[in-house]
Coordinates of C-alpha atoms in Angstrom, one line a residue:
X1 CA -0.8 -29.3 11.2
X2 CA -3.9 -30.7 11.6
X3 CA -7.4 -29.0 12.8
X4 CA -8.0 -31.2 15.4
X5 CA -4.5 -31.4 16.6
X6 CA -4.7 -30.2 20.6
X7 CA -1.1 -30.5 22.5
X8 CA -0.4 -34.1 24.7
X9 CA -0.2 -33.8 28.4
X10 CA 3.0 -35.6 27.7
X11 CA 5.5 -35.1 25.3
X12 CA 6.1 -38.8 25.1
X13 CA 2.6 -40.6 25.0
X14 CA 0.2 -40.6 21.6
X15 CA -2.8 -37.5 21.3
X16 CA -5.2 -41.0 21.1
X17 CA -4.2 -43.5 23.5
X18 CA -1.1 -44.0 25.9
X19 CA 1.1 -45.6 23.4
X20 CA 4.6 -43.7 22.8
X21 CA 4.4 -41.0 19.3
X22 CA 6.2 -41.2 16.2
X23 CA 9.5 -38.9 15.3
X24 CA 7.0 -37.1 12.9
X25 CA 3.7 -37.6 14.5
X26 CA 1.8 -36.6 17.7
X27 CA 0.3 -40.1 17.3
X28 CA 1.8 -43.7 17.2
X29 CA -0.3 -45.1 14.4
X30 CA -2.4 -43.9 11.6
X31 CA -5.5 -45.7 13.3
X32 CA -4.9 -43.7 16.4
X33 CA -4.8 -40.3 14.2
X34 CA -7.9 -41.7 12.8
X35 CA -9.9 -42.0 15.5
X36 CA -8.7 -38.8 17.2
X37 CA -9.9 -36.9 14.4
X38 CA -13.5 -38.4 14.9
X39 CA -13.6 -37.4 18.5
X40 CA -15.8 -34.3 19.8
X41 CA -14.7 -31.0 19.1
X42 CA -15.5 -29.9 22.2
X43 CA -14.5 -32.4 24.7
X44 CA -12.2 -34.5 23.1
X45 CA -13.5 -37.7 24.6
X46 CA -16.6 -39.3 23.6
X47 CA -17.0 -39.4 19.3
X48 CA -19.2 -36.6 17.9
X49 CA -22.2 -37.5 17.0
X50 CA -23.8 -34.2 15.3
X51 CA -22.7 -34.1 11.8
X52 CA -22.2 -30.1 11.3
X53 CA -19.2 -29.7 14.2
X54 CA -18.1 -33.4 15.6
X55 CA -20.3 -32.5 18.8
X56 CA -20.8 -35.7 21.3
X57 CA -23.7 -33.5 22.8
X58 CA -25.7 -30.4 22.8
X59 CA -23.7 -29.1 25.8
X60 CA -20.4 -29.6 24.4
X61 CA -21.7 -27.6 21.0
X62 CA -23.0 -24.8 23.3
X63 CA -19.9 -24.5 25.4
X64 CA -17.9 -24.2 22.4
X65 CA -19.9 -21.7 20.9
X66 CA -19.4 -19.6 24.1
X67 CA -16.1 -20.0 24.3
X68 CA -15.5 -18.8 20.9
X69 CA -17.9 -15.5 20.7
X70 CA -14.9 -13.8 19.6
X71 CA -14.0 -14.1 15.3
X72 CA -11.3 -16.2 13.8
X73 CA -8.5 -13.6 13.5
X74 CA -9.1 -12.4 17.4
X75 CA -9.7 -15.5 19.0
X76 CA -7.4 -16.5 21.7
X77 CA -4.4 -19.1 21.8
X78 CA -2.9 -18.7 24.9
X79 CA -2.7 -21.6 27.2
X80 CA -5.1 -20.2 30.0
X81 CA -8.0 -20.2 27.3
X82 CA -10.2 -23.2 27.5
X83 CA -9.7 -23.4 23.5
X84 CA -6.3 -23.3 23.0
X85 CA -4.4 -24.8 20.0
X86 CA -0.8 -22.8 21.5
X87 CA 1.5 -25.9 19.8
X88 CA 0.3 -25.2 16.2
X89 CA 2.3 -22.1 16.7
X90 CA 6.0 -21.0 17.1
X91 CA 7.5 -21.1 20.3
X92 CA 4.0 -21.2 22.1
X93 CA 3.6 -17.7 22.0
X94 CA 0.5 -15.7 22.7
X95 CA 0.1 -12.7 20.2
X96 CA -2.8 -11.3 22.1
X97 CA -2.8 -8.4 24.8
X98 CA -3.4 -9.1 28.6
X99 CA -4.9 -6.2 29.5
X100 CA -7.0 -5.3 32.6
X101 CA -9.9 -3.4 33.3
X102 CA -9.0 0.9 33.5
X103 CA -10.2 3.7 33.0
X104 CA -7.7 5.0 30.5
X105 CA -5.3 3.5 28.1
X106 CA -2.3 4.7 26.3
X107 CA -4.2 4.5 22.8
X108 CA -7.2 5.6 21.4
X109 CA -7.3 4.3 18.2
X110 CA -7.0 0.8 16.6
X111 CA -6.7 0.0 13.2
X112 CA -6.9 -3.3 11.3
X113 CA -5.1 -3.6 8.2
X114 CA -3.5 -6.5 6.1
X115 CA 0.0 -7.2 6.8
X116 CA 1.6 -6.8 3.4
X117 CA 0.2 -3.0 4.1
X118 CA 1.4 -2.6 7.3
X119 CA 4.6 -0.8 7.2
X120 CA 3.4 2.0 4.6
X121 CA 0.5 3.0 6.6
X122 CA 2.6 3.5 9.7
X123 CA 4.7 5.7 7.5
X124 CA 1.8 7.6 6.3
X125 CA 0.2 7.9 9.0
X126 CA 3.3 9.4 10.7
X127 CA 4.3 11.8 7.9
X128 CA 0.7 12.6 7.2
X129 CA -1.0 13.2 10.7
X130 CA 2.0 13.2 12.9
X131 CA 0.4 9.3 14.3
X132 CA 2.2 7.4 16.5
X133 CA 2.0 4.0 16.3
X134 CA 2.4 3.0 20.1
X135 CA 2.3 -0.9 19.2
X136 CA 1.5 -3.4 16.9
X137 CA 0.4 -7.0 17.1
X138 CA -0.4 -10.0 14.2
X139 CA -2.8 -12.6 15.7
X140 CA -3.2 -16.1 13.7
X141 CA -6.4 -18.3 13.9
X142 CA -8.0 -20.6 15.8
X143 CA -7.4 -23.3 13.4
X144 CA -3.2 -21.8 12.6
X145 CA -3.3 -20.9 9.7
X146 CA -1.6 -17.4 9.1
X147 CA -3.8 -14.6 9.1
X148 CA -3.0 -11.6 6.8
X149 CA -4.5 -8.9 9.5
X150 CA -2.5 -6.5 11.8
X151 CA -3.5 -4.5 14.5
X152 CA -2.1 -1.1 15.1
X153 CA -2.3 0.5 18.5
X154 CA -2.4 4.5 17.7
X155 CA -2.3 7.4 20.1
X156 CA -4.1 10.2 17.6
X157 CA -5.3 13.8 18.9
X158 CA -9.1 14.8 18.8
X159 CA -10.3 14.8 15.1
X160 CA -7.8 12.5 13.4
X161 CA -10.7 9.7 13.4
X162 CA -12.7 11.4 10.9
X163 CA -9.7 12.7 8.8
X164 CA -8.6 8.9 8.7
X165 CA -12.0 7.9 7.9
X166 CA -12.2 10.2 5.2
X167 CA -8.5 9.7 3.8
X168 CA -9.0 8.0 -0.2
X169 CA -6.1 6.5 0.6
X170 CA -6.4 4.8 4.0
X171 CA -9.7 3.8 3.0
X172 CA -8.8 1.7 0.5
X173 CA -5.7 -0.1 2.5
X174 CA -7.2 -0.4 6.1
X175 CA -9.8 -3.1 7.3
X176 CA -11.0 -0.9 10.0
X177 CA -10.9 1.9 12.6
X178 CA -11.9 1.6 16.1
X179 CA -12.5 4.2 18.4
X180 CA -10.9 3.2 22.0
X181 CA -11.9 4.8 25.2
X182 CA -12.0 2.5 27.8
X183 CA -11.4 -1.2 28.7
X184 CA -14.0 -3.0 30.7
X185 CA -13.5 -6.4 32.8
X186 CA -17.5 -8.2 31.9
X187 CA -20.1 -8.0 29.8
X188 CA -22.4 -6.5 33.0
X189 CA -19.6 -3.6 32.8
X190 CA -20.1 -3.4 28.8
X191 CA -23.8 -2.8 29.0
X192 CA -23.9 -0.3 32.0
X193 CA -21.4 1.6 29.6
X194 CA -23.4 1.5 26.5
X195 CA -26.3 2.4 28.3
X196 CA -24.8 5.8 30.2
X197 CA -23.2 6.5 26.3
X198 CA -26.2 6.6 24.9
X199 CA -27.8 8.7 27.5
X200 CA -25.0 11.0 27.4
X201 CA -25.5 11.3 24.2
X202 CA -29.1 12.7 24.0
X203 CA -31.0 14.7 21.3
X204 CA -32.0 10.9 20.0
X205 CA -35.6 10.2 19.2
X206 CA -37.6 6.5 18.0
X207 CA -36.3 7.2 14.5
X208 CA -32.3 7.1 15.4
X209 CA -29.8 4.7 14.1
X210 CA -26.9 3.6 15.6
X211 CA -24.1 1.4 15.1
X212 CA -22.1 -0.9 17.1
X213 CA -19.3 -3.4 15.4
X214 CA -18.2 -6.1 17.7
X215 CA -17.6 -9.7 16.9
X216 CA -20.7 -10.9 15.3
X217 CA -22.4 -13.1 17.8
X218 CA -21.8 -9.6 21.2
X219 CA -23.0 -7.6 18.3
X220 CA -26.0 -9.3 18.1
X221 CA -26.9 -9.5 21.6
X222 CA -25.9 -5.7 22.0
X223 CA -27.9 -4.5 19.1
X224 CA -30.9 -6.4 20.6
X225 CA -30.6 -4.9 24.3
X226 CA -30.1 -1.0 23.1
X227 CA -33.6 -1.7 20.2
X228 CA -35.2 -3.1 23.7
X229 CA -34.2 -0.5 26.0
X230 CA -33.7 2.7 24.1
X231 CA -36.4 2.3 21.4
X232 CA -33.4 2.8 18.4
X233 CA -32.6 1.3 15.2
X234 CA -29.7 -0.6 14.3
X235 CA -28.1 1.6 11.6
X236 CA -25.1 1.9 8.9
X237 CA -22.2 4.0 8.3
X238 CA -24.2 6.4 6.9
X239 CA -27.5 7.3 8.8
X240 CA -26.6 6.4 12.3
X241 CA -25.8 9.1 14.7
X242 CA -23.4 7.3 17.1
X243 CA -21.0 4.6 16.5
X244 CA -20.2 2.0 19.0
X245 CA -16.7 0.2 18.8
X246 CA -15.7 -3.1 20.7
X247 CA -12.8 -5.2 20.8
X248 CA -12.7 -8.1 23.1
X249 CA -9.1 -9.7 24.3
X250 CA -8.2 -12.1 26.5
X251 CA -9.1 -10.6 29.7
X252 CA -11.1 -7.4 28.9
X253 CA -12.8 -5.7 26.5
X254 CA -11.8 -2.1 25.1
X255 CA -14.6 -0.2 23.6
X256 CA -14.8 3.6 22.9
X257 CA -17.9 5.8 20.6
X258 CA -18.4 8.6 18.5
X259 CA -21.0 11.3 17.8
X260 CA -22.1 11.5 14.4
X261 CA -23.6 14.8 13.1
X262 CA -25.7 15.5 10.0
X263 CA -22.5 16.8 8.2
X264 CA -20.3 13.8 8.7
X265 CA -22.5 11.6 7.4
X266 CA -23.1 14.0 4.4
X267 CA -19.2 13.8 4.1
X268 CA -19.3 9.8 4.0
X269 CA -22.1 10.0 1.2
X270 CA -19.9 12.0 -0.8
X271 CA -16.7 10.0 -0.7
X272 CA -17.3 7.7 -3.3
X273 CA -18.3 10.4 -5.6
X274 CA -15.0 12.4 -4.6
X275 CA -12.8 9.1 -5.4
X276 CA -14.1 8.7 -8.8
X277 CA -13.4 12.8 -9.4
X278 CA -10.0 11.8 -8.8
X279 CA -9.1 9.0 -10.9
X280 CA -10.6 10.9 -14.1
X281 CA -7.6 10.0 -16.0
X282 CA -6.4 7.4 -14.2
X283 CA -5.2 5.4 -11.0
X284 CA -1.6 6.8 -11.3
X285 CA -2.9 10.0 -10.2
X286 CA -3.2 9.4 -7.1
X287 CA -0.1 8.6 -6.8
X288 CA 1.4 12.5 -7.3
X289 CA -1.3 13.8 -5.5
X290 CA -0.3 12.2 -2.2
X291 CA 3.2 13.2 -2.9
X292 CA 1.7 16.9 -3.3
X293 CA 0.4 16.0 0.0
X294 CA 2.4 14.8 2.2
X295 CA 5.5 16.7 1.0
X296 CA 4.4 20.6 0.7
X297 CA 7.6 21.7 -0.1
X298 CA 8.5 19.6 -3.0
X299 CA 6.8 22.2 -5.3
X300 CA 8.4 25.8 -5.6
X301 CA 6.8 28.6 -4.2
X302 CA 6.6 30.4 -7.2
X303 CA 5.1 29.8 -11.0
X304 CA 6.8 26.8 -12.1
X305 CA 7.4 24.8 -15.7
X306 CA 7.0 21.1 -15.3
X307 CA 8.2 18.0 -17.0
X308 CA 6.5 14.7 -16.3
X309 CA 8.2 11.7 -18.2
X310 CA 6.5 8.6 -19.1
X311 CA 3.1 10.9 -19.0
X312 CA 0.7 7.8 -20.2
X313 CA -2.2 8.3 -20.5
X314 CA -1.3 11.7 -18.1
X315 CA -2.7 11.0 -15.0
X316 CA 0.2 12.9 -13.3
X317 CA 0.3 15.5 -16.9
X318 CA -3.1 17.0 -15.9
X319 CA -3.2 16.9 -12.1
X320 CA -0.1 19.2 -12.5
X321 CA -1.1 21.2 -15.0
X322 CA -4.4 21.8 -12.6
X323 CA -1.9 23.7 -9.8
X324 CA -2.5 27.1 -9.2
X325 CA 0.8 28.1 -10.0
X326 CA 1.9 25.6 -12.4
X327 CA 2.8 27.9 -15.8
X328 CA 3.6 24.8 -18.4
X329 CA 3.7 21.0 -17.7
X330 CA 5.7 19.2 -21.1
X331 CA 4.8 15.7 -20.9
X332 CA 7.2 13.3 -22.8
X333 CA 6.1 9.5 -24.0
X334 CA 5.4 7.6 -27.2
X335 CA 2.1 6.3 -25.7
X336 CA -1.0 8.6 -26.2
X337 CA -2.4 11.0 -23.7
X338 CA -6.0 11.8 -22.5
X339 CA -6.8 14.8 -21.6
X340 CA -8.9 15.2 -18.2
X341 CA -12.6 16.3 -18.1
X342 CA -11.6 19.1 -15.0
X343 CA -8.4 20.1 -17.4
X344 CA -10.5 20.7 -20.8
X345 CA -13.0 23.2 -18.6
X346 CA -11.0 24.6 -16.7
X347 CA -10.1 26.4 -20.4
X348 CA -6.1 25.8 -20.1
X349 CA -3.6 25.4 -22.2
X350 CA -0.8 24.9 -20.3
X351 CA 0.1 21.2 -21.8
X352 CA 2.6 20.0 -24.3
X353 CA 2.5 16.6 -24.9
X354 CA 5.8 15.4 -27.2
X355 CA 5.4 12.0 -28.5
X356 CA 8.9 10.8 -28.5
X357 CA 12.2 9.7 -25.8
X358 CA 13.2 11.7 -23.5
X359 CA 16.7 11.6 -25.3
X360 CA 14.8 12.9 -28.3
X361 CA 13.7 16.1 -26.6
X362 CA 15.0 17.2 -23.8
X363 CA 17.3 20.0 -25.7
X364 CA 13.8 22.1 -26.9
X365 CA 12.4 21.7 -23.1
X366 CA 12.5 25.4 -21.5
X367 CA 13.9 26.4 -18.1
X368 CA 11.6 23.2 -16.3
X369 CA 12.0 23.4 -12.0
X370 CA 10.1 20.1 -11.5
X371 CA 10.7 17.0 -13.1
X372 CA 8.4 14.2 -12.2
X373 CA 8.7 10.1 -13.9
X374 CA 6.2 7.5 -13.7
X375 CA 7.3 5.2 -16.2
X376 CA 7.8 2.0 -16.9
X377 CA 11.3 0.8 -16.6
X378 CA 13.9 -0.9 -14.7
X379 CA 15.5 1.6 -12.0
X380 CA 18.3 1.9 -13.9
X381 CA 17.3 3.0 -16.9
X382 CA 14.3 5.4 -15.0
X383 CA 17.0 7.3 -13.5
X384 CA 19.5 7.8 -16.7
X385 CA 16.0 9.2 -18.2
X386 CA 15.7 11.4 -15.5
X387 CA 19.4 13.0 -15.1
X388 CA 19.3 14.9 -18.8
X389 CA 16.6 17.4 -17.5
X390 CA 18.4 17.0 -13.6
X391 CA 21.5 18.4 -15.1
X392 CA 19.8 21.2 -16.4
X393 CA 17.6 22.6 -13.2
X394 CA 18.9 25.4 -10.7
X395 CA 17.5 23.6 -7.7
X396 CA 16.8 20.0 -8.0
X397 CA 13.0 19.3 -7.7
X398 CA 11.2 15.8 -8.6
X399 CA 9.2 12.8 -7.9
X400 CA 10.6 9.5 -9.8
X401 CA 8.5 6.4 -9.4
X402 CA 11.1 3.0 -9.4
X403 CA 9.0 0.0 -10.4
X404 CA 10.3 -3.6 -9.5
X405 CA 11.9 -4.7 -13.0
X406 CA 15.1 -6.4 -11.4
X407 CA 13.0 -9.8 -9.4
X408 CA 12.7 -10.1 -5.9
X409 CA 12.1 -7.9 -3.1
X410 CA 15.9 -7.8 -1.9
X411 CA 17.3 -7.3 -5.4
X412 CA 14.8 -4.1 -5.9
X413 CA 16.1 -2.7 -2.5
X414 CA 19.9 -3.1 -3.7
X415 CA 18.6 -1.4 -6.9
X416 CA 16.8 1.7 -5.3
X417 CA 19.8 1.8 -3.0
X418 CA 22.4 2.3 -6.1
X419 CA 20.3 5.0 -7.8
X420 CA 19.8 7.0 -4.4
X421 CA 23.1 7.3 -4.1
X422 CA 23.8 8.4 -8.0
X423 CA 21.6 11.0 -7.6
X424 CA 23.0 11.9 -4.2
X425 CA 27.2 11.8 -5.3
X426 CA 25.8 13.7 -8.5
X427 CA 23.4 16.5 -6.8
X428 CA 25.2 17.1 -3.5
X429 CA 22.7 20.1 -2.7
X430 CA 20.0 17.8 -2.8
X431 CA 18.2 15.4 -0.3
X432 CA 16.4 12.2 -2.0
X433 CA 13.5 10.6 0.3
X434 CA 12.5 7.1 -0.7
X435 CA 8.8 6.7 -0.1
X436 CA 6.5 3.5 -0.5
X437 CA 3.2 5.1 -1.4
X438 CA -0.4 4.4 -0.4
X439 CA -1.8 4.9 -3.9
X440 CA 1.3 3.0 -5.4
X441 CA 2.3 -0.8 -6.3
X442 CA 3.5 -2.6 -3.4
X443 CA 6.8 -2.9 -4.9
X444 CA 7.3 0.9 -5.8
X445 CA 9.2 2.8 -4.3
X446 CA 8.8 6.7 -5.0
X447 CA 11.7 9.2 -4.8
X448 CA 10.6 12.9 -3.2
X449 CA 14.1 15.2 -4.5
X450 CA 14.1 18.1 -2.5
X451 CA 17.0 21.0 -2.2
X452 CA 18.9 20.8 0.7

């Protein structure tokens, strides 16, 4: 489809002149596709004469700057918009929302994330924070190309901003958070609303930051009229003391704020350091620390003896063996192990590392009540690993990781599929959860095995 390409008034007479279209072609010649493509951006009528954009004037560059304040991915293609390109996309439907102006919504929370991240963060944010995720809407650009960004409409209870916001993993999936409050019909409304926020707000002096994200052009603007009227600084993430959030749609625009105290920011400072604390060993550990997370129960209550197959370079060994009440973690794998910095002070030795199969071992492991598997194998053959040590617990306990080894998506669901169900026929007093992971590959999927 091309850029320029704006639907006929007629299904039956050529984008360029009045002449009837070909079969595979909104024009009737290549001449005529030509010299449509040369035409103003704007207007569509007279040729563009500004080099840059295809403008015929200064007017027709300025109206279509105004008409498209808002960025790519939000910009409108509904037919009532002056800009629309509504053809270039199936069935002529408008992804946007048609809201009006209220004083309350249903959500309170948007978040941007990329598409191919979508469906986990839903799940985590369910599991994790008990979020519902009231809606959720994809919106393509101007131009109709696919965009990779999804917006998820969340209903969240007082505080969940900032434990989002400080969440490793959501941090490193989501584009951003806003803060929704209210929806307002005009700019006049959008200003008067800033302006009572910030007075609400008080306790702000000449040296105060704040921040406002909008799309970049309102931004501007705003940012210029609080400096002008309020005597504050435009800020960052992590001096400024309130944070201004706008979305604009088709019809209205939703915007909401949050106070920022000295502590939160402090908090925001010290994430980055906190992130690198917890990949000491390695990425993978993430991975069973969410687990730990989001599923409490999956470790026992009491002192427990570990096994973690496929330990490499023991990521998973050492985060374990960290656990209060973890008495002995035995990590199995040919591949060599490095011990963590926190593990080596903290003055334990509760790891033994035996550098061999599983098959090769198993018989001198003790008593183990947790059996966790990160390695790297088809599901098949991760799972036969895996039922040795199974066979051998009271109450089955573990987190297996199944990496993609079999070729496309539908083929490693068929696969995860078949192994749930050996485990399940085989271990009938226990319940297996399959899990796609934040920290994790996007074509892992984790198994939590709990007793029933």
């Amino acid at each position: 489809m091309s850029l320029w390409y704006i639907p006929p008034p007629s299904p039956y007479t050529c984008l360029s002149c009045s002449s009837p279209p070909t079969s595979d072609s909104p024009f009737c010649s290549p001449p005529c596709s030509k010299h449509f493509k040369t035409l103003c951006l704007s207007c569509k009528k007279s040729p563009g004469i500004l080099s840059k954009k295809k403008y015929c004037t200064e007017v027709c560059r300025d109206l279509w700057i105004k008409s498209n304040l808002v960025p790519l991915h939000l910009r409108s293609i509904c037919p009532l918009s002056p800009c629309t390109l509504s053809s270039a996309f199936p069935k002529n439907k408008c992804p946007r929302r048609h809201l009006t102006s209220s004083p309350s919504l249903s959500h309170n929370l948007i978040l941007a994330c990329s598409q191919s991240h979508t469906s986990r963060i839903i799940e985590y944010l369910h599991s994790s924070y008990g979020i519902k995720t009231l809606d959720k809407k994809h919106l393509d650009s101007l131009e109709g190309h696919r965009n990779d960004v999804d917006y998820l409409f969340l209903k969240s209870e007082e505080g969940d901003r900032g434990r989002i916001c400080l969440d490793e993993n959501l941090r490193r999936l989501h584009n951003k958070l806003y803060t929704i409050q209210r929806s307002v019909a005009s700019y006049d409304e959008l200003e008067s609303w800033i302006e009572n926020v910030i007075r609400e707000r008080g306790e702000l002096n000449d040296s105060s930051y704040f921040r406002i994200s909008a799309p970049k052009t309102l931004k501007i603007e705003l940012d210029n009229h609080v400096s002008t009227n309020f005597n504050l600084l435009p800020g960052n993430t992590l001096n400024s003391s309130i944070y201004i959030d706008i979305l604009e749609f088709e019809n209205s625009l939703e915007c909401g704020y949050i106070k920022v105290e000295e502590e939160e920011r402090r908090k925001w400072a010290e994430m980055g350091r906190t992130e690198e604390k917890g990949r000491e060993v390695c990425r993978a550990e993430n991975k069973i620390a969410e687990v730990i997370r989001r599923y409490p129960t999956l470790l026992p209550t009491t002192s427990f003896i570990a096994s973690d197959i496929g330990s490499s370079p023991g990521g998973w060994t050492y985060h374990l063996a960290l656990l209060s009440n973890c008495e002995h973690v035995y990590a199995i794998d040919p591949g060599d192990m490095k011990p963590s910095k926190r593990w080596l002070e903290s003055g334990k030795e509760n790891v033994t590392w035996f550098k061999e199969k599983v098959k090769d071992c198993f018989e001198r492991l003790e008593e183990v009540n947790l059996l966790t598997c990160d390695m790297n194998a088809c599901p098949r053959v991760t799972v036969d690993s895996c039922l040795p040590i199974f066979r051998g617990m009271e109450g089955v306990r573990g987190v297996v990781t199944l990496k993609n080894f079999v070729g496309g998506e539908k083929k490693m669901d068929e696969a995860v599929l078949i192994q749930v169900k050996r485990l399940e026929e085989e271990f009938v007093k226990c319940k297996v959860k399959v899990v796609r992971l934040l920290s994790g590959g996007m074509e892992e999927r984790t198994l939590v095995i709990t007793p029933r």
